[in-house]
Coordinates of C-alpha atoms and ligand atoms in Angstrom, one line a residue:
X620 CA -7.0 33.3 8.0
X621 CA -8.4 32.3 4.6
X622 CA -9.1 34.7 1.8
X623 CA -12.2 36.0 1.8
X624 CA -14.4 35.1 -1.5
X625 CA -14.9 38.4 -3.5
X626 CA -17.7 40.5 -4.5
X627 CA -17.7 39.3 -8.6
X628 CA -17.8 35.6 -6.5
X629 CA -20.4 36.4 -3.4
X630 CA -23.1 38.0 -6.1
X631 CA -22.2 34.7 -8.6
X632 CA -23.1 32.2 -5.8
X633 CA -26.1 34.2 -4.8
X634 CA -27.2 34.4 -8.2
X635 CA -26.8 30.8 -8.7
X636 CA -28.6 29.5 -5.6
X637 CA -31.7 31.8 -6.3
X638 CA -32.2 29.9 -8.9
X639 CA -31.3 26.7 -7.6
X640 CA -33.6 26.9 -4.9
X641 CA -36.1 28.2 -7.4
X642 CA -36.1 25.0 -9.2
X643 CA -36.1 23.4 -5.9
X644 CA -38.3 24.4 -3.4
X645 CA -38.5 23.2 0.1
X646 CA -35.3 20.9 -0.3
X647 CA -33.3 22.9 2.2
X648 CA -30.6 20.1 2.9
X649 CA -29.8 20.0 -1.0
X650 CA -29.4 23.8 -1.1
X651 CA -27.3 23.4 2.2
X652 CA -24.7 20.9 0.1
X653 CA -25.0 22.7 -2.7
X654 CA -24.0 26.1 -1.5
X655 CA -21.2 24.6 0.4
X656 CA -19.9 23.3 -3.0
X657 CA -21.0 26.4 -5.4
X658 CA -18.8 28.5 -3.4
X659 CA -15.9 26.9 -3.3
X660 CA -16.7 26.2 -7.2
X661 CA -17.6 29.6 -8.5
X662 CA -14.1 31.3 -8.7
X663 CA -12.9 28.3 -10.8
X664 CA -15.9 28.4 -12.9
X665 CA -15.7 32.3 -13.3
X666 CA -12.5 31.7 -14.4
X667 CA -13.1 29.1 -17.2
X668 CA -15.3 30.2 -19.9
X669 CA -15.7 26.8 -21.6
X670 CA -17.3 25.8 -18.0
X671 CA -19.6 28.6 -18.2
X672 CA -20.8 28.4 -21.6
X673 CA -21.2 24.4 -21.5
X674 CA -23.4 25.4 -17.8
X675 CA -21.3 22.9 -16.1
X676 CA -22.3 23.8 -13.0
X677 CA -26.0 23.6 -14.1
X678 CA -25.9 20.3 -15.1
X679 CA -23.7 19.1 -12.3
X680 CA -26.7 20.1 -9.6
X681 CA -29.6 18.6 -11.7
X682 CA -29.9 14.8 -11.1
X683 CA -29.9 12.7 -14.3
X684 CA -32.9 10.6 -12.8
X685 CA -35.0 10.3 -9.7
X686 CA -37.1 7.1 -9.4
X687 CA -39.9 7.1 -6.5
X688 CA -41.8 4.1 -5.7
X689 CA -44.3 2.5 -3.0
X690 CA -43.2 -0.2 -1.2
X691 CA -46.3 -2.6 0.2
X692 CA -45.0 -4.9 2.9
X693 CA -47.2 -6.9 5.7
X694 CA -46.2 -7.1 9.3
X695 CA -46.0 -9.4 11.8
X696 CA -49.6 -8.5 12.8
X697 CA -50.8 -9.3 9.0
X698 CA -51.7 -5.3 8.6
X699 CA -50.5 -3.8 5.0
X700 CA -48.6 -1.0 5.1
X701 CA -47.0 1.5 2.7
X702 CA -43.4 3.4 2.5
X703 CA -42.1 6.3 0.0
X704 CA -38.5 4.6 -1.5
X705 CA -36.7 6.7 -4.1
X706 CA -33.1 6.2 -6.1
X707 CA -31.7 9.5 -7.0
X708 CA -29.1 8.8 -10.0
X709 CA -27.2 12.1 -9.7
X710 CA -24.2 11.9 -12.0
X711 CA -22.9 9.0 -14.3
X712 CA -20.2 11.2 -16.2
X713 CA -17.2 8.9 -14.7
X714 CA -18.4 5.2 -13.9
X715 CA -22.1 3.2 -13.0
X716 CA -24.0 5.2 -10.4
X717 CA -22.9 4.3 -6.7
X718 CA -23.6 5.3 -3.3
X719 CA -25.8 3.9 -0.8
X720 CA -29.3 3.2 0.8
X721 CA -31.1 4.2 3.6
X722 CA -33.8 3.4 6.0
X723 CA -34.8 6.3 8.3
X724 CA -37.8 8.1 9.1
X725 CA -36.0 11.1 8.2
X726 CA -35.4 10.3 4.8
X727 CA -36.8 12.7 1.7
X728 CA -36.3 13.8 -1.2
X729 CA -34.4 16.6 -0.6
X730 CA -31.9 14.3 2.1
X731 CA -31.3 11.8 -1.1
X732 CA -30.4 14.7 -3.2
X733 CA -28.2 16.2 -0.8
X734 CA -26.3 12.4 -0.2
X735 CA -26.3 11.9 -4.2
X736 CA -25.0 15.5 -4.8
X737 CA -22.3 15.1 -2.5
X738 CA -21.8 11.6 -3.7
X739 CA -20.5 12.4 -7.4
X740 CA -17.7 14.5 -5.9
X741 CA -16.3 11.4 -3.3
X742 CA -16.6 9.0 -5.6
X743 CA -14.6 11.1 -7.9
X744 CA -11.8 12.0 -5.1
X745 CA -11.3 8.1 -4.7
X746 CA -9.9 7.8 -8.3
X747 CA -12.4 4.9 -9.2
X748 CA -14.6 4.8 -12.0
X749 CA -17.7 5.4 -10.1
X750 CA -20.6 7.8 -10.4
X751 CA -22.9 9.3 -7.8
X752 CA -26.3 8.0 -6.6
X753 CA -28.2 7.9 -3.0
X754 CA -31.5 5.8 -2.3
X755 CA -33.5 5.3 0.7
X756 CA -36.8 4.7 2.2
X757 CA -38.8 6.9 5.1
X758 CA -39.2 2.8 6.0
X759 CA -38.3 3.0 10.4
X760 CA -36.1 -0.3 10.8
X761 CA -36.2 0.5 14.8
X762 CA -38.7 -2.1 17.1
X763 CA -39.3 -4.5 13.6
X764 CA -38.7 -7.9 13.6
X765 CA -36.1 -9.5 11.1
X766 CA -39.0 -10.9 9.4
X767 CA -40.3 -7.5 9.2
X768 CA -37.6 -6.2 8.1
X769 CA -36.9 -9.2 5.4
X770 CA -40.7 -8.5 4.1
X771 CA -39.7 -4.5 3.2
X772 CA -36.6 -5.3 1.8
X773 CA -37.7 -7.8 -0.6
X774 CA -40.8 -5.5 -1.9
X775 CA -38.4 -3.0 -2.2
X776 CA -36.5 -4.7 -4.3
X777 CA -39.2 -6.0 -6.6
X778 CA -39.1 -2.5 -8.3
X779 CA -35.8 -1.6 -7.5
X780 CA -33.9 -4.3 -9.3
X781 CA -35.0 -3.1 -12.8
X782 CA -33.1 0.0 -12.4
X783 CA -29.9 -1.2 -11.0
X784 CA -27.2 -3.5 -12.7
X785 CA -23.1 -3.5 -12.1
X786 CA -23.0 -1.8 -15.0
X787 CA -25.8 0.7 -14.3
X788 CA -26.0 1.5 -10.6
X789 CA -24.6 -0.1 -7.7
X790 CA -26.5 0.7 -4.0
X791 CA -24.8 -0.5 -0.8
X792 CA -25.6 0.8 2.6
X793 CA -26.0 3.8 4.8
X794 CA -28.4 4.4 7.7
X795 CA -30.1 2.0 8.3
X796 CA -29.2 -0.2 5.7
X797 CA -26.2 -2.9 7.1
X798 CA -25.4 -6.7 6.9
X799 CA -28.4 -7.9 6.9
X800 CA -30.3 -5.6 5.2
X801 CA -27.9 -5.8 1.9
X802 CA -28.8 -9.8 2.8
X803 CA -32.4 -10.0 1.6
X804 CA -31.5 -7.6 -0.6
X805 CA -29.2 -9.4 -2.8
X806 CA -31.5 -12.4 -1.9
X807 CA -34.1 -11.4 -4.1
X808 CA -32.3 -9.5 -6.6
X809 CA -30.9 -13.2 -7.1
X810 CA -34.4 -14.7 -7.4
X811 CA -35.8 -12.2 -9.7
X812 CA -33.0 -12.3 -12.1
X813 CA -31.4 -15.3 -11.7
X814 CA -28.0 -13.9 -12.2
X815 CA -25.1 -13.6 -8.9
X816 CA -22.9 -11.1 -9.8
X817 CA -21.7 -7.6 -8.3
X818 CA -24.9 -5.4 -8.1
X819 CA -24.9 -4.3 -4.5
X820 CA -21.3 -4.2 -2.9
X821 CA -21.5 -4.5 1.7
X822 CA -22.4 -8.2 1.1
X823 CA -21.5 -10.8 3.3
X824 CA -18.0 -12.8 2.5
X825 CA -19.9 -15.4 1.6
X826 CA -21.8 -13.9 -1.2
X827 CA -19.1 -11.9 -2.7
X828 CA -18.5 -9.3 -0.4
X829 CA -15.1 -7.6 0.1
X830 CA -12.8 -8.0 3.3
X831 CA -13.0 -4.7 5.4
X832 CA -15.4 -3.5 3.9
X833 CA -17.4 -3.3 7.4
X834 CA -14.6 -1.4 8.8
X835 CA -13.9 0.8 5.7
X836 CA -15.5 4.2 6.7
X837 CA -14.4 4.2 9.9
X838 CA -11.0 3.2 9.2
X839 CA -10.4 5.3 6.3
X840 CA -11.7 8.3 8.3
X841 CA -9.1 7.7 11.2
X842 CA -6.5 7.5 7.9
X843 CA -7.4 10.7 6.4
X844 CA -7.3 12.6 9.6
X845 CA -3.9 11.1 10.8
X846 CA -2.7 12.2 7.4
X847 CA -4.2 15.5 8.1
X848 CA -2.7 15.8 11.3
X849 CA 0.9 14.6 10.1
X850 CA 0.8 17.3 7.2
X851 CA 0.8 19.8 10.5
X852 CA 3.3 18.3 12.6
X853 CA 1.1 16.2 15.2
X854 CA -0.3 13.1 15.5
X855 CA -3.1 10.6 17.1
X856 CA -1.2 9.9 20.6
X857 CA -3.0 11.0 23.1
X858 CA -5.3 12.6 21.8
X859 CA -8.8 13.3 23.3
X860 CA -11.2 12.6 20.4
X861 CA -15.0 12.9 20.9
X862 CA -17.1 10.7 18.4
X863 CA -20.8 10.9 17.6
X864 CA -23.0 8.2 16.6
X865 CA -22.4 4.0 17.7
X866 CA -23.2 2.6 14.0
X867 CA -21.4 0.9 11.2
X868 CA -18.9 4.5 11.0
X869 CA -18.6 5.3 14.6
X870 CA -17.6 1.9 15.4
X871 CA -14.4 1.4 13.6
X872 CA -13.6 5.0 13.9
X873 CA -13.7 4.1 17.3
X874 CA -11.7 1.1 17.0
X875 CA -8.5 2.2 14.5
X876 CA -8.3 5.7 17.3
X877 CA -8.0 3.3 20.2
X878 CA -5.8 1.2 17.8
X879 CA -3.5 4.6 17.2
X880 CA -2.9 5.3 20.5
X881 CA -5.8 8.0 21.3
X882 CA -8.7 8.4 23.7
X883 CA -11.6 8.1 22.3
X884 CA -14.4 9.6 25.0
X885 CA -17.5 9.9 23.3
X886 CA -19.8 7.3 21.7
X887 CA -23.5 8.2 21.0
X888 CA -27.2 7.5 19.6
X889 CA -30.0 9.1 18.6
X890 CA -31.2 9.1 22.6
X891 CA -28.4 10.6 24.1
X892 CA -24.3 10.0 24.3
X893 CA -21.9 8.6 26.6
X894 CA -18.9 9.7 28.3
X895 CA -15.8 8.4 29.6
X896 CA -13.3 10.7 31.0
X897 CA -10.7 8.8 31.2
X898 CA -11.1 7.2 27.9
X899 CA -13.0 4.4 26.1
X900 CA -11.5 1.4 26.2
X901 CA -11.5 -2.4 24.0
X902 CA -13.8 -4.0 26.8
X903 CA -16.3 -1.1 26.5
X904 CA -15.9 -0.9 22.7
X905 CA -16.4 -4.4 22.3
X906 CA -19.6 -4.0 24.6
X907 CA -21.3 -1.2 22.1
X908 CA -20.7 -2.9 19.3
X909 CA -22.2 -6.4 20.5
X910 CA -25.3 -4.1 21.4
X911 CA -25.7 -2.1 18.3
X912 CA -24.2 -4.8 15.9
X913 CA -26.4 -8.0 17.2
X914 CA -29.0 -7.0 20.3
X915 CA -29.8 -3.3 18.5
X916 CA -29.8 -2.2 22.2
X917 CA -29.6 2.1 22.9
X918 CA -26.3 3.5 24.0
X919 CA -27.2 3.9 27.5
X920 CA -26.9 0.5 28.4
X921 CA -23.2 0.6 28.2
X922 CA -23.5 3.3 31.2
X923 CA -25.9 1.2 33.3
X924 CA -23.1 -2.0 32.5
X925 CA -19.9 0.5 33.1
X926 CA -19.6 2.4 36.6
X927 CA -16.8 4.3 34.8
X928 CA -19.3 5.5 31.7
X929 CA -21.4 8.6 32.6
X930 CA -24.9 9.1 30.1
X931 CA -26.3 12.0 29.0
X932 CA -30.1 11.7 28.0
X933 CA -30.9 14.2 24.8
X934 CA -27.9 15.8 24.5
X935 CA -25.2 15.4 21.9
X936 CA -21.2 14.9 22.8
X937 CA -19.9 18.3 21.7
X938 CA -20.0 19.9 25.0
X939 CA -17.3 17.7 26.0
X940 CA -13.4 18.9 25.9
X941 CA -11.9 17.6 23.2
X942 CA -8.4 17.7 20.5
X943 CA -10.5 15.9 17.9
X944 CA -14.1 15.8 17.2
X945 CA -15.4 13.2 14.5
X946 CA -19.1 13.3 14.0
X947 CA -20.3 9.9 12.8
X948 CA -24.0 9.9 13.2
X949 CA -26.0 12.1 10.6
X950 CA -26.6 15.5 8.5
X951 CA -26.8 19.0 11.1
X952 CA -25.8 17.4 14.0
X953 CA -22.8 19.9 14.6
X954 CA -25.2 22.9 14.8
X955 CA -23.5 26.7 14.8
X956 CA -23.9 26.7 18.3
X957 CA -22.4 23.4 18.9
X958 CA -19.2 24.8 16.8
X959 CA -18.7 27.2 18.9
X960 CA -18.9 25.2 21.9
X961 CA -16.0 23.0 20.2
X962 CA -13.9 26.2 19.0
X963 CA -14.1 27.4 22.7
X964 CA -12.9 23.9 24.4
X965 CA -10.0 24.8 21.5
X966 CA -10.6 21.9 18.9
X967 CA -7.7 21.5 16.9
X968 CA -9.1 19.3 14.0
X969 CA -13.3 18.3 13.0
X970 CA -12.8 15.0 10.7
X971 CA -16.5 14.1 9.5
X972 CA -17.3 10.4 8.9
X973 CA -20.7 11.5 8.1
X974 CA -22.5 13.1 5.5
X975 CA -22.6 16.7 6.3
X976 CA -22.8 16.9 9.5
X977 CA -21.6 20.2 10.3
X978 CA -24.2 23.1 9.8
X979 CA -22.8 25.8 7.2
X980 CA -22.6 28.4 9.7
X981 CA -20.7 26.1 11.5
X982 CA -18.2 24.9 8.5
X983 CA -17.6 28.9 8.3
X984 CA -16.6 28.9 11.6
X985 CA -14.0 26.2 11.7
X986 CA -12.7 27.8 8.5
X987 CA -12.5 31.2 10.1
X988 CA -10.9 30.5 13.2
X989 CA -8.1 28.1 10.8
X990 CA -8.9 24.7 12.4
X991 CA -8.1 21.6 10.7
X992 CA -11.4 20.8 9.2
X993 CA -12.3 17.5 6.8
X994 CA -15.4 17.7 5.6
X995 CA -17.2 14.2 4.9
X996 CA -16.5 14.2 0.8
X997 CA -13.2 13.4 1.3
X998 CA -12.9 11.9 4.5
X999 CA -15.6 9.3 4.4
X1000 CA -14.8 8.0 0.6
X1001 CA -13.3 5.2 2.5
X1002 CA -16.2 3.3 2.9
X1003 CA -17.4 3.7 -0.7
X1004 CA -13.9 3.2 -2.2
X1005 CA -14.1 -0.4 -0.8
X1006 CA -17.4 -0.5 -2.4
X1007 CA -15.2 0.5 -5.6
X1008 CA -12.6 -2.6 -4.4
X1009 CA -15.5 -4.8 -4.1
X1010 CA -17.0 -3.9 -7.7
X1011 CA -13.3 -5.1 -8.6
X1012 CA -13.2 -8.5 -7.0
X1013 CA -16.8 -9.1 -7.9
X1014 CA -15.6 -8.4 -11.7
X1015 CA -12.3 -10.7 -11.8
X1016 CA -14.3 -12.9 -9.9
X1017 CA -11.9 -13.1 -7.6
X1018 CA -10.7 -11.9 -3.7
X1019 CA -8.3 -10.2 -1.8
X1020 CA -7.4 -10.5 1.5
X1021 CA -7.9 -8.2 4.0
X1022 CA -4.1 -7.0 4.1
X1023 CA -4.4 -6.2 0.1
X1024 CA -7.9 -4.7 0.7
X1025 CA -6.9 -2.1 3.9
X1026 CA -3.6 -1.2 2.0
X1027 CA -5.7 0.0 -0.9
X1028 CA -7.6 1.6 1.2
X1029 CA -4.8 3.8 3.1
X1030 CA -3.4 4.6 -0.7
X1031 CA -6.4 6.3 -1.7
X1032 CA -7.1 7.9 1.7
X1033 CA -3.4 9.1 1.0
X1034 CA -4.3 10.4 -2.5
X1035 CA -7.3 12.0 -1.7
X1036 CA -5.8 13.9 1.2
X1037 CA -3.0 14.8 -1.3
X1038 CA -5.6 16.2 -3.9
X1039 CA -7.3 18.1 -0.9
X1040 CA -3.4 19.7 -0.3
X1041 CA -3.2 20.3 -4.1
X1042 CA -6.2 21.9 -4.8
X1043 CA -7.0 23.5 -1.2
X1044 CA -4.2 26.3 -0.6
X1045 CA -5.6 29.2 0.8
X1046 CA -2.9 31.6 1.8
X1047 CA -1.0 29.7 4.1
X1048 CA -3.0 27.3 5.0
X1049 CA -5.1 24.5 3.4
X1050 CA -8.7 24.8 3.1
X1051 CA -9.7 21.0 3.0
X1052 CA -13.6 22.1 1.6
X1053 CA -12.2 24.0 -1.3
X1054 CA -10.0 20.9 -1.8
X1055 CA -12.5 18.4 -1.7
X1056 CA -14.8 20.5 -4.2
X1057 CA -12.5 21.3 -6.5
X1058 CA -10.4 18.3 -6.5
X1059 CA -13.5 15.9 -6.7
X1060 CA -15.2 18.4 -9.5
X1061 CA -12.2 18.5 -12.3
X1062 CA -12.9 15.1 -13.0
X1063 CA -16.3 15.1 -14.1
X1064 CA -16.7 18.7 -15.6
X1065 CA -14.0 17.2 -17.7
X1066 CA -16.0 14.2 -18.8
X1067 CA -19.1 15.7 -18.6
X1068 CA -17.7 18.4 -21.3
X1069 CA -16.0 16.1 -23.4
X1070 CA -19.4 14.5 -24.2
X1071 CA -21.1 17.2 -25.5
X1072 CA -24.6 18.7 -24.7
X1073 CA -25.7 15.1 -23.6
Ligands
NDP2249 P1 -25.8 3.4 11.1 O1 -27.2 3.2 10.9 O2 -24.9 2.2 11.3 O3 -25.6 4.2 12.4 C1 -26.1 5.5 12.5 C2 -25.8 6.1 13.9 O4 -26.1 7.5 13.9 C3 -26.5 5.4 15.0 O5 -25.8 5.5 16.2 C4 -27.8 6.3 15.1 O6 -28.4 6.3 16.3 C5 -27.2 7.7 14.8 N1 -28.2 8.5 14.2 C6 -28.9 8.3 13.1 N2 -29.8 9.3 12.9 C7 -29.6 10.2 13.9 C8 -30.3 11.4 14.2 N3 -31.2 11.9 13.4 N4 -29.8 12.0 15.3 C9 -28.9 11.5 16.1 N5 -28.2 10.3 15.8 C10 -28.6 9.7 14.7 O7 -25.2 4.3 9.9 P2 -23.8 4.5 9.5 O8 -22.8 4.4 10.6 O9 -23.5 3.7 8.3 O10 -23.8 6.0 8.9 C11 -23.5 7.2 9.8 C12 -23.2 8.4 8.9 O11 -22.0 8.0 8.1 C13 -24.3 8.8 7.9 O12 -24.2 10.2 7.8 C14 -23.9 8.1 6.6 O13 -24.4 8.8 5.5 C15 -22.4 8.3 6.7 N6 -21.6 7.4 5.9 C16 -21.8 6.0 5.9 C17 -21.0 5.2 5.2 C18 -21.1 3.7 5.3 O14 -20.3 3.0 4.6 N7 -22.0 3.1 6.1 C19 -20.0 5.7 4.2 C20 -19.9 7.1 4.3 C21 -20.6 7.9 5.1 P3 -29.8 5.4 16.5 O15 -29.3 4.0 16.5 O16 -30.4 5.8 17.8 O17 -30.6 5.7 15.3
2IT2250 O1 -22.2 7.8 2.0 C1 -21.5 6.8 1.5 O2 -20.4 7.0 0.9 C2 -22.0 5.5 1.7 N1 -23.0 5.3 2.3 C3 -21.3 4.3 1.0 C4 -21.7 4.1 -0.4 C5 -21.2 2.9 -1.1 O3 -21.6 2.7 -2.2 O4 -20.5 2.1 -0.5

């Protein structure tokens, strides 16, 4: 059982977010990050008065720039039409800002703050010199043509290329925001300043992108939680894992667990999931990603091709039995309720490859009942620390190969686990939030203090 926070600590947080949420109302997905963070923060900035008087903590939840911009693009039908696109800047204390982009309906304000927050605390975990920045558009990729989609991206990068640079701010993708987006992208960041060099990292091979970097978030998720698991004596084998979402991160999640020896038996969208009771296998992997990676087809196909795949319409995969659940969609989509669900089929371990997915009622609950529990600051930095690699190659103007690039990327996934251990102990057991928070914070209180009141 983890120690409970105490009173001096419980009135400090509750202090801290009144005014937090003062300063910024009807954001409630960056006060959900941020509370998650403060209190596993507060006890160490309680106990440090230089922290205290320098109002680290402050500073550390107020971006250092938001930029929001219309976006004018034309359809296929000749119609004008008009998106919201912002880039929140959170935190440049360590390195150029970094983090991605994305395209989704759902996208606001208070989503890109939340994605940015949490952001500056990954990119810190990996060990690279990399700030903390998120972007995106309310733009709905879903039903456009490429030409469409071509259009939108190359508006939005008429404004957005004065703000970014490899030495300023680095986007890549998220949501939304793949292959081809980062394509046109980089396209016309190329034509309106006629220089080719590192400013978005996801691009293609041919165009400077980094081996494995498709696979990175997935693969470096499956790392950190076989890690995780070794720490406690187990392992992959056999093991029934239910995955959420069918995109970039669900896919090689997918992948590297069948790879390890478990059974993967959920896969899902934003229509529904699938099921496979007796485990997904290559053939029906290979299937899902041809339809989300090339046709953009919906998840249920793979049940209409498969007599062995069952569909559920609406519903998400946590009802299902599992060992291992790794959400890989998007933000609340482990709801209390669903936590419960898990902690009653007797999860043993939640490893996020998203961005918050887990509601905070529900993070208290794995924590209560002393699962192993990942949150998605340290175990999705895999993807953005081969964002980090990529900055690398781009700079020596050089490239590794995908052996050199995937061992890198198990070293840091090993290192930020070991940081998680090192700063996490909770009793007896280790509290992987208060590892990531701490662990990814020391870093940039430290240089955020040793330059002053800037
Ligand atoms: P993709 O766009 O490739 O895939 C997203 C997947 O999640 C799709 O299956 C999508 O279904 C589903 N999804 C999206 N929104 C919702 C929703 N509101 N409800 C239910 N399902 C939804 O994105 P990624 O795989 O890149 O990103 C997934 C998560 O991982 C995000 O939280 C992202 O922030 C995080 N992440 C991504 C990294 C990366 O390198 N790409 C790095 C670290 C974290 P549908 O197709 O129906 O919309
Ligand atoms: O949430 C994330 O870490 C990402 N979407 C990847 C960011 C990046 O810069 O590669």
């Amino acid at each position: 059982m983890p120690a409970r926070p105490s009173k001096a600590v419980r009135s400090a947080v509750d202090h801290f977010m009144k005014g937090l949420i003062k300063r910024n109302p009807g954001e409630p997905e960056f006060h959900q990050a941020v509370q998650e963070v403060v209190e596993s923060l507060m006890p160490v900035v309680l106990d440090n008065e230089r922290y205290q008087q320098e109002e680290i903590l402050e500073r550390m939840t107020e971006p250092d720039r938001v930029i929001m911009f219309r976006v004018t693009w034309e359809d296929d039908e000749g119609r004008f039409r008009a998106n919201r696109a912002w880039r929140v800047q959170f935190n440049n204390a360590i390195g150029p800002y970094k983090g991605g982009l994305r395209f989704h309906p759902s996208v606001t304000l208070s989503v890109l703050k939340f994605l940015g927050f949490e952001q500056v605390f990954k990119n810190s975990l990996t060990g690279l010199p990399m700030g903390g920045a998120k972007g995106g558009s309310n733009f709905n990729p879903k039903g456009k043509s490429d030409h469409e989609v071509m259009r939108f991206c190359h508006s939005l990068m008429i404004e957005l290329h004065r703000h970014i640079g490899e030495d300023t701010d680095v986007p890549a993708g998220d949501i939304g925001v793949g292959a081809r987006e980062i394509g046109y992208l980089f396209g016309q960041y190329k034509r309106l300043e006629n220089r080719v060099t590192g400013i978005l990292t996801g691009k293609g091979l041919s165009f400077g992108g980094s081996h494995v970097r498709t696979e990175a978030t997935g693969y470096g998720c499956v790392y950190f939680c076989r890690q995780m698991l070794e720490e406690h004596g187990e392992d992959l084998k056999g093991k029934k894992v239910a995955v959420s979402g069918s995109g970039n991160v669900a896919l090689y999640a997918a992948q590297k667990l069948q790879e390890f020896g478990a059974r993967v038996v959920t896969l899902s969208d934003s229509s529904g999931f699938i099921h496979g009771p007796k485990g997904l296998t290559k053939k029906h992997w290979a299937f899902v990603r041809d339809l989300k990676e090339k046709r953009r087809g919906r998840i249920s196909e793979a049940a209409d091709k498969f007599k062995e795949i069952e569909y559920h319409d609406g519903k998400r995969p946590w009802n299902v039995p599992c060992d291992i659940a790794m959400p890989c969609a998007t933000q609340n989509e482990i709801s209390a309720k669903d936590a419960k669900a898990l902690l009653k089929n007797k999860v043993m371990a939640v490893c996020e490859g998203a961005n918050m997915p887990t509601e905070l009622d529900g993070v208290h609950a794995f924590l209560d009942a002393g699962i192993l529990y990942a949150p998605g600051k340290a175990a999705n930095a895999g993807g953005v620390a081969v964002s980090g690699l990529e900055q690398s190659q781009n700079a020596l103007r050089l490239s590794w190969s995908a052996d050199e690039v995937d061992e890198k990327l198990q070293t840091i996934m090993k290192n930020i686990h070991a940081q998680c251990v090192e700063h996490g102990k909770d009793g007896d057991t280790i509290n992987y939030v208060k590892g990531a928070n701490i662990g990814g914070f020391v870093r940039v209180a430290e240089a955020m203090s040793a330059y002053g009141a800037v």
